[in-house]
Amino acid sequence: MAASPPAAPPVQTPPAAAAGTGRFSLDARMAAVEAAMTVRLDEAAVAHEARTAHIHTDPVDVITVPLTPTLQPPQRLPATPVAALLERARARMEGDGWCAGALTDESGAVCLLGAIRKEARGDRGLEADAAAVLLDAIRREFGDVPSVPAFNDAHGTPGIPVRMLDRAARLADARGL
């Protein structure tokens, strides 16, 4: 008896081709391109290894750096007394909170002048110099502002007042005050 020939394996057609369109679906085409690119990248990696096998390299120490910045504020050391006072006033306002309409409110939050006054620790000359530089920094950005308290009270959130303390500190440092 003669043996019958082996049966041919069933042919699987892609879903788009089975629908009678004669074209592959986007997913099928993307999978084919991905497979072709993987083959090309593997071939390129082998070729690169072959071309660079003769190059001697020393091992490199890898330093791991976190992807997110640390939560510590940057350590800046202002070189001048007025700049240092303005930096401390900014830190105080960020820590104690910001208020409008008073130097300090009942919860301990401070306005721009309240923060400067607390950080000046009774040195009225240093306090006046810091307030003058702050007013100059405010006027550079916002035009003719009558006073630091008027500027402070014109805002509903601490963002801009805190930013202006930072800018004033940089201005005082640049002026050598």
CSV table of C-alpha atoms in Angstrom, one decimal:
chain,number,residue,atom,x,y,z
A,1,MET,CA,0.0,0.0,0.0
A,2,ALA,CA,1.1,3.4,-0.9
A,3,ALA,CA,1.3,6.1,1.7
A,4,SER,CA,-0.8,9.1,1.1
A,5,PRO,CA,1.1,12.4,0.7
A,6,PRO,CA,1.3,14.6,3.9
A,7,ALA,CA,-1.5,17.1,4.2
A,8,ALA,CA,-0.4,20.7,3.6
A,9,PRO,CA,-0.6,23.0,6.7
A,10,PRO,CA,-3.5,25.3,6.7
A,11,VAL,CA,-2.7,28.8,5.4
A,12,GLN,CA,-3.6,31.7,7.7
A,13,THR,CA,-4.5,34.9,6.1
A,14,PRO,CA,-4.3,38.2,7.8
A,15,PRO,CA,-7.7,39.6,9.0
A,16,ALA,CA,-7.7,42.5,6.4
A,17,ALA,CA,-6.8,40.1,3.5
A,18,ALA,CA,-9.5,37.7,4.7
A,19,ALA,CA,-12.1,40.4,4.4
A,20,GLY,CA,-11.5,40.5,0.7
A,21,THR,CA,-9.7,43.8,0.4
A,22,GLY,CA,-6.4,42.3,-0.6
A,23,ARG,CA,-4.6,44.8,1.7
A,24,PHE,CA,-3.1,44.4,5.2
A,25,SER,CA,-4.4,46.4,8.1
A,26,LEU,CA,-2.5,49.2,9.6
A,27,ASP,CA,-1.6,47.1,12.6
A,28,ALA,CA,-0.3,44.3,10.4
A,29,ARG,CA,1.8,46.8,8.4
A,30,MET,CA,3.2,48.4,11.5
A,31,ALA,CA,4.1,44.9,12.9
A,32,ALA,CA,5.9,44.1,9.7
A,33,VAL,CA,7.9,47.4,9.7
A,34,GLU,CA,8.8,46.8,13.3
A,35,ALA,CA,10.0,43.3,12.6
A,36,ALA,CA,12.1,44.6,9.6
A,37,MET,CA,13.6,47.4,11.7
A,38,THR,CA,14.5,45.0,14.5
A,39,VAL,CA,16.3,42.8,12.0
A,40,ARG,CA,18.2,45.8,10.6
A,41,LEU,CA,19.1,47.1,14.0
A,42,ASP,CA,20.4,43.7,15.1
A,43,GLU,CA,22.5,43.5,11.9
A,44,ALA,CA,23.9,47.0,12.5
A,45,ALA,CA,24.7,46.1,16.1
A,46,VAL,CA,26.7,43.0,14.9
A,47,ALA,CA,28.5,45.0,12.3
A,48,HIS,CA,29.4,47.7,14.9
A,49,GLU,CA,30.8,45.1,17.2
A,50,ALA,CA,32.9,43.6,14.4
A,51,ARG,CA,34.2,47.0,13.4
A,52,THR,CA,35.1,48.1,16.9
A,53,ALA,CA,36.3,44.8,18.4
A,54,HIS,CA,40.0,45.9,18.1
A,55,ILE,CA,39.5,49.2,20.0
A,56,HIS,CA,40.7,48.8,23.6
A,57,THR,CA,38.6,50.7,26.2
A,58,ASP,CA,39.0,51.0,29.9
A,59,PRO,CA,35.9,50.4,32.1
A,60,VAL,CA,34.0,53.5,33.0
A,61,ASP,CA,32.6,54.2,36.4
A,62,VAL,CA,28.9,55.0,36.1
A,63,ILE,CA,27.4,57.7,38.2
A,64,THR,CA,23.7,57.5,38.8
A,65,VAL,CA,21.9,60.9,39.0
A,66,PRO,CA,18.3,61.1,40.1
A,67,LEU,CA,15.9,62.1,37.3
A,68,THR,CA,13.9,64.4,39.4
A,69,PRO,CA,15.5,67.4,41.2
A,70,THR,CA,16.0,67.2,44.9
A,71,LEU,CA,13.5,69.1,47.0
A,72,GLN,CA,16.3,71.1,48.7
A,73,PRO,CA,16.4,74.7,47.6
A,74,PRO,CA,19.6,75.7,45.7
A,75,GLN,CA,22.3,76.9,48.0
A,76,ARG,CA,23.1,80.4,47.0
A,77,LEU,CA,25.3,82.5,49.2
A,78,PRO,CA,24.7,86.2,48.5
A,79,ALA,CA,27.9,88.1,48.9
A,80,THR,CA,26.3,91.3,50.1
A,81,PRO,CA,24.4,92.2,53.3
A,82,VAL,CA,21.3,93.6,51.5
A,83,ALA,CA,21.2,90.6,49.1
A,84,ALA,CA,21.5,88.2,52.1
A,85,LEU,CA,18.7,90.0,53.9
A,86,LEU,CA,16.4,89.8,50.9
A,87,GLU,CA,17.1,86.1,50.5
A,88,ARG,CA,16.3,85.5,54.2
A,89,ALA,CA,13.1,87.6,53.7
A,90,ARG,CA,12.1,85.4,50.8
A,91,ALA,CA,12.7,82.2,52.8
A,92,ARG,CA,10.7,83.6,55.7
A,93,MET,CA,7.8,84.5,53.5
A,94,GLU,CA,7.9,81.0,51.9
A,95,GLY,CA,8.0,79.4,55.4
A,96,ASP,CA,5.7,81.6,57.4
A,97,GLY,CA,3.2,82.5,54.6
A,98,TRP,CA,2.2,85.7,52.8
A,99,CYS,CA,-0.3,88.2,53.9
A,100,ALA,CA,-1.7,91.5,52.6
A,101,GLY,CA,-2.9,94.6,54.6
A,102,ALA,CA,-0.5,94.1,57.6
A,103,LEU,CA,3.1,93.5,58.3
A,104,THR,CA,2.2,90.3,60.0
A,105,ASP,CA,-1.2,88.6,60.5
A,106,GLU,CA,-2.5,86.6,63.4
A,107,SER,CA,-1.2,83.3,61.9
A,108,GLY,CA,2.4,84.7,61.5
A,109,ALA,CA,2.3,85.2,57.8
A,110,VAL,CA,4.2,88.3,56.6
A,111,CYS,CA,4.0,90.9,53.8
A,112,LEU,CA,7.0,92.0,51.9
A,113,LEU,CA,8.0,94.7,54.4
A,114,GLY,CA,7.1,92.5,57.3
A,115,ALA,CA,9.5,89.8,56.1
A,116,ILE,CA,12.3,92.3,55.6
A,117,ARG,CA,11.7,93.9,59.0
A,118,LYS,CA,11.8,90.5,60.8
A,119,GLU,CA,15.0,89.5,59.0
A,120,ALA,CA,16.7,92.8,59.5
A,121,ARG,CA,16.5,92.2,63.3
A,122,GLY,CA,16.3,95.8,64.2
A,123,ASP,CA,18.9,97.2,61.8
A,124,ARG,CA,16.8,100.0,60.3
A,125,GLY,CA,19.5,101.1,57.9
A,126,LEU,CA,19.8,97.6,56.4
A,127,GLU,CA,16.0,97.4,56.3
A,128,ALA,CA,15.7,100.7,54.5
A,129,ASP,CA,18.3,99.7,51.9
A,130,ALA,CA,16.6,96.4,51.3
A,131,ALA,CA,13.2,98.1,50.9
A,132,ALA,CA,14.7,100.6,48.4
A,133,VAL,CA,16.3,97.9,46.3
A,134,LEU,CA,13.0,95.9,46.4
A,135,LEU,CA,11.0,99.0,45.3
A,136,ASP,CA,13.5,99.5,42.4
A,137,ALA,CA,13.2,95.9,41.3
A,138,ILE,CA,9.4,96.2,41.4
A,139,ARG,CA,9.5,99.4,39.4
A,140,ARG,CA,11.8,97.8,36.8
A,141,GLU,CA,9.3,95.1,36.1
A,142,PHE,CA,5.9,96.8,36.8
A,143,GLY,CA,6.5,100.5,36.1
A,144,ASP,CA,5.5,103.3,38.5
A,145,VAL,CA,4.4,101.6,41.7
A,146,PRO,CA,3.9,104.0,44.6
A,147,SER,CA,5.3,101.8,47.4
A,148,VAL,CA,6.3,98.3,48.5
A,149,PRO,CA,3.1,97.9,50.7
A,150,ALA,CA,0.9,99.1,47.8
A,151,PHE,CA,2.5,96.5,45.5
A,152,ASN,CA,2.2,93.7,48.1
A,153,ASP,CA,-1.5,94.5,48.8
A,154,ALA,CA,-2.3,94.6,45.1
A,155,HIS,CA,-1.7,90.8,44.8
A,156,GLY,CA,-4.0,88.0,45.8
A,157,THR,CA,-1.3,85.3,46.0
A,158,PRO,CA,2.3,85.1,47.2
A,159,GLY,CA,3.8,84.1,43.9
A,160,ILE,CA,4.8,87.5,42.5
A,161,PRO,CA,5.8,89.1,45.8
A,162,VAL,CA,8.1,86.1,46.5
A,163,ARG,CA,9.6,86.3,43.0
A,164,MET,CA,10.3,90.0,43.5
A,165,LEU,CA,12.2,89.3,46.7
A,166,ASP,CA,14.4,86.9,44.7
A,167,ARG,CA,14.9,89.5,41.9
A,168,ALA,CA,15.7,92.2,44.4
A,169,ALA,CA,18.3,90.0,46.1
A,170,ARG,CA,20.0,89.4,42.7
A,171,LEU,CA,19.8,93.2,42.0
A,172,ALA,CA,21.4,94.0,45.4
A,173,ASP,CA,24.1,91.4,44.9
A,174,ALA,CA,24.9,92.9,41.4
A,175,ARG,CA,25.1,96.4,42.9
A,176,GLY,CA,27.3,95.2,45.7
A,177,LEU,CA,24.9,96.4,48.4
